Structures are given as C-alpha cells and as structure tokens.
Amino acid sequence: MSLEQVRSEISRVDAGIIRLIAERQELADRVAHIKTKNGIAIHDEKRTAEVLSSVFDQAVERKINPVAVQKVFEILIAMSEERQKEFTDEENLP
C-alpha cells in the first residue's frame, strides 16, 4: 500500500469516528430527556467512573495507550454532559 492509500484509509476511519461521536451526542439527548423527566442530575460520578474504567480495560486489551483513551473519553463525556445541559435548558423554555 502506498502512503496515500494508507492516508485515505485513515480518513475513512476518521469519518467513521465522527459519525459515532454524532451518534453518541444524539444518545445524550435521549439521556437528557430521561434524566429531566425523572429529576436525575446531569453529572453522574459513578457512571463516569464506570465508563472510564471500562475504556481503560478495553484499551489495554487492544494494546493501545489506556491513559490517552481515557482522556478522549473524558472529552466525550464532557461533550455529552454539555449537550444534556443544553437539552435540559431547551426543555425548560416557555
């Protein structure tokens, strides 16, 4: 494979990652709706710890840097919580 072919594959994977992040954000809207309906706080420390532990273990299994993977997921969780807060604010508009 040439360098350009490998770069093309990386671009394809990057596009897939973006699609998955968008899907995760859409799910955050659904989570926000459920949390709002049930009076549950946006931030859930226990769930955050579970996710970060799980992705750490998955990264170890895949032999990729688990600390870096956790940092990526910290960003994704922050994005989800921000999206949930925006959704909650929209729900409370008159």
PDB file of C-alpha atoms in Angstrom:
ATOM      1  CA  MET A   1       0.000   0.000   0.000  1.00  0.00           C
ATOM      2  CA  SER A   2       1.196   3.484  -0.768  1.00  0.00           C
ATOM      3  CA  LEU A   3       1.305   6.327   1.732  1.00  0.00           C
ATOM      4  CA  GLU A   4      -1.663   7.981   0.027  1.00  0.00           C
ATOM      5  CA  GLN A   5      -3.703   4.765   0.222  1.00  0.00           C
ATOM      6  CA  VAL A   6      -2.989   4.421   3.927  1.00  0.00           C
ATOM      7  CA  ARG A   7      -3.864   8.072   4.483  1.00  0.00           C
ATOM      8  CA  SER A   8      -7.103   7.510   2.595  1.00  0.00           C
ATOM      9  CA  GLU A   9      -7.923   4.613   4.936  1.00  0.00           C
ATOM     10  CA  ILE A  10      -7.154   6.831   7.941  1.00  0.00           C
ATOM     11  CA  SER A  11      -9.528   9.468   6.544  1.00  0.00           C
ATOM     12  CA  ARG A  12     -12.224   6.812   6.159  1.00  0.00           C
ATOM     13  CA  VAL A  13     -11.726   5.727   9.776  1.00  0.00           C
ATOM     14  CA  ASP A  14     -11.768   9.383  10.918  1.00  0.00           C
ATOM     15  CA  ALA A  15     -15.117   9.902   9.166  1.00  0.00           C
ATOM     16  CA  GLY A  16     -16.438   6.822  10.956  1.00  0.00           C
ATOM     17  CA  ILE A  17     -15.271   8.193  14.298  1.00  0.00           C
ATOM     18  CA  ILE A  18     -17.084  11.473  13.597  1.00  0.00           C
ATOM     19  CA  ARG A  19     -20.287   9.558  12.749  1.00  0.00           C
ATOM     20  CA  LEU A  20     -20.000   7.628  16.018  1.00  0.00           C
ATOM     21  CA  ILE A  21     -19.421  10.809  18.032  1.00  0.00           C
ATOM     22  CA  ALA A  22     -22.534  12.324  16.437  1.00  0.00           C
ATOM     23  CA  GLU A  23     -24.489   9.175  17.321  1.00  0.00           C
ATOM     24  CA  ARG A  24     -23.206   9.384  20.897  1.00  0.00           C
ATOM     25  CA  GLN A  25     -24.361  13.007  21.080  1.00  0.00           C
ATOM     26  CA  GLU A  26     -27.827  12.044  19.826  1.00  0.00           C
ATOM     27  CA  LEU A  27     -27.985   9.442  22.581  1.00  0.00           C
ATOM     28  CA  ALA A  28     -27.037  12.179  25.061  1.00  0.00           C
ATOM     29  CA  ASP A  29     -30.242  13.971  24.053  1.00  0.00           C
ATOM     30  CA  ARG A  30     -32.227  10.852  24.908  1.00  0.00           C
ATOM     31  CA  VAL A  31     -30.403  10.506  28.226  1.00  0.00           C
ATOM     32  CA  ALA A  32     -31.167  14.163  28.999  1.00  0.00           C
ATOM     33  CA  HIS A  33     -34.853  13.628  28.300  1.00  0.00           C
ATOM     34  CA  ILE A  34     -34.958  10.645  30.663  1.00  0.00           C
ATOM     35  CA  LYS A  35     -32.951  12.451  33.346  1.00  0.00           C
ATOM     36  CA  THR A  36     -35.135  15.565  33.102  1.00  0.00           C
ATOM     37  CA  LYS A  37     -38.326  13.518  33.265  1.00  0.00           C
ATOM     38  CA  ASN A  38     -37.091  11.668  36.352  1.00  0.00           C
ATOM     39  CA  GLY A  39     -35.339  14.549  38.137  1.00  0.00           C
ATOM     40  CA  ILE A  40     -31.893  12.967  37.803  1.00  0.00           C
ATOM     41  CA  ALA A  41     -28.756  15.138  37.856  1.00  0.00           C
ATOM     42  CA  ILE A  42     -26.803  15.532  34.619  1.00  0.00           C
ATOM     43  CA  HIS A  43     -23.436  14.556  36.105  1.00  0.00           C
ATOM     44  CA  ASP A  44     -23.240  11.003  37.411  1.00  0.00           C
ATOM     45  CA  GLU A  45     -19.864  10.386  39.046  1.00  0.00           C
ATOM     46  CA  LYS A  46     -20.477   6.645  39.366  1.00  0.00           C
ATOM     47  CA  ARG A  47     -21.332   6.270  35.658  1.00  0.00           C
ATOM     48  CA  THR A  48     -18.329   8.379  34.661  1.00  0.00           C
ATOM     49  CA  ALA A  49     -16.040   6.143  36.710  1.00  0.00           C
ATOM     50  CA  GLU A  50     -17.615   3.023  35.164  1.00  0.00           C
ATOM     51  CA  VAL A  51     -17.112   4.315  31.617  1.00  0.00           C
ATOM     52  CA  LEU A  52     -13.529   5.406  32.239  1.00  0.00           C
ATOM     53  CA  SER A  53     -12.668   2.079  33.843  1.00  0.00           C
ATOM     54  CA  SER A  54     -14.270   0.147  31.001  1.00  0.00           C
ATOM     55  CA  VAL A  55     -12.494   2.071  28.245  1.00  0.00           C
ATOM     56  CA  PHE A  56      -9.201   1.737  30.107  1.00  0.00           C
ATOM     57  CA  ASP A  57      -9.609  -2.036  30.170  1.00  0.00           C
ATOM     58  CA  GLN A  58     -10.659  -2.153  26.519  1.00  0.00           C
ATOM     59  CA  ALA A  59      -7.613  -0.084  25.531  1.00  0.00           C
ATOM     60  CA  VAL A  60      -5.316  -2.442  27.438  1.00  0.00           C
ATOM     61  CA  GLU A  61      -6.881  -5.407  25.618  1.00  0.00           C
ATOM     62  CA  ARG A  62      -6.313  -3.666  22.260  1.00  0.00           C
ATOM     63  CA  LYS A  63      -2.754  -2.747  23.262  1.00  0.00           C
ATOM     64  CA  ILE A  64      -3.278   0.987  22.882  1.00  0.00           C
ATOM     65  CA  ASN A  65      -2.436   3.695  25.403  1.00  0.00           C
ATOM     66  CA  PRO A  66      -5.172   3.386  28.058  1.00  0.00           C
ATOM     67  CA  VAL A  67      -4.457   6.783  29.620  1.00  0.00           C
ATOM     68  CA  ALA A  68      -4.811   8.514  26.261  1.00  0.00           C
ATOM     69  CA  VAL A  69      -8.049   6.620  25.601  1.00  0.00           C
ATOM     70  CA  GLN A  70      -9.386   7.720  28.985  1.00  0.00           C
ATOM     71  CA  LYS A  71      -8.569  11.345  28.093  1.00  0.00           C
ATOM     72  CA  VAL A  72     -10.516  11.005  24.843  1.00  0.00           C
ATOM     73  CA  PHE A  73     -13.485   9.630  26.776  1.00  0.00           C
ATOM     74  CA  GLU A  74     -13.244  12.387  29.377  1.00  0.00           C
ATOM     75  CA  ILE A  75     -13.746  14.801  26.476  1.00  0.00           C
ATOM     76  CA  LEU A  76     -16.632  12.733  25.080  1.00  0.00           C
ATOM     77  CA  ILE A  77     -18.305  12.605  28.496  1.00  0.00           C
ATOM     78  CA  ALA A  78     -17.891  16.368  28.896  1.00  0.00           C
ATOM     79  CA  MET A  79     -19.436  16.860  25.442  1.00  0.00           C
ATOM     80  CA  SER A  80     -22.366  14.628  26.406  1.00  0.00           C
ATOM     81  CA  GLU A  81     -22.949  16.450  29.676  1.00  0.00           C
ATOM     82  CA  GLU A  82     -22.795  19.806  27.885  1.00  0.00           C
ATOM     83  CA  ARG A  83     -25.310  18.529  25.315  1.00  0.00           C
ATOM     84  CA  GLN A  84     -27.551  17.262  28.114  1.00  0.00           C
ATOM     85  CA  LYS A  85     -27.432  20.662  29.832  1.00  0.00           C
ATOM     86  CA  GLU A  86     -28.367  22.373  26.550  1.00  0.00           C
ATOM     87  CA  PHE A  87     -31.232  19.917  26.061  1.00  0.00           C
ATOM     88  CA  THR A  88     -32.439  20.490  29.623  1.00  0.00           C
ATOM     89  CA  ASP A  89     -32.351  24.270  29.100  1.00  0.00           C
ATOM     90  CA  GLU A  90     -34.387  23.884  25.898  1.00  0.00           C
ATOM     91  CA  GLU A  91     -36.951  21.726  27.702  1.00  0.00           C
ATOM     92  CA  ASN A  92     -37.420  24.449  30.330  1.00  0.00           C
ATOM     93  CA  LEU A  93     -38.061  27.241  27.827  1.00  0.00           C
ATOM     94  CA  PRO A  94     -41.599  28.643  27.870  1.00  0.00           C
TER      95      PRO A  94
END
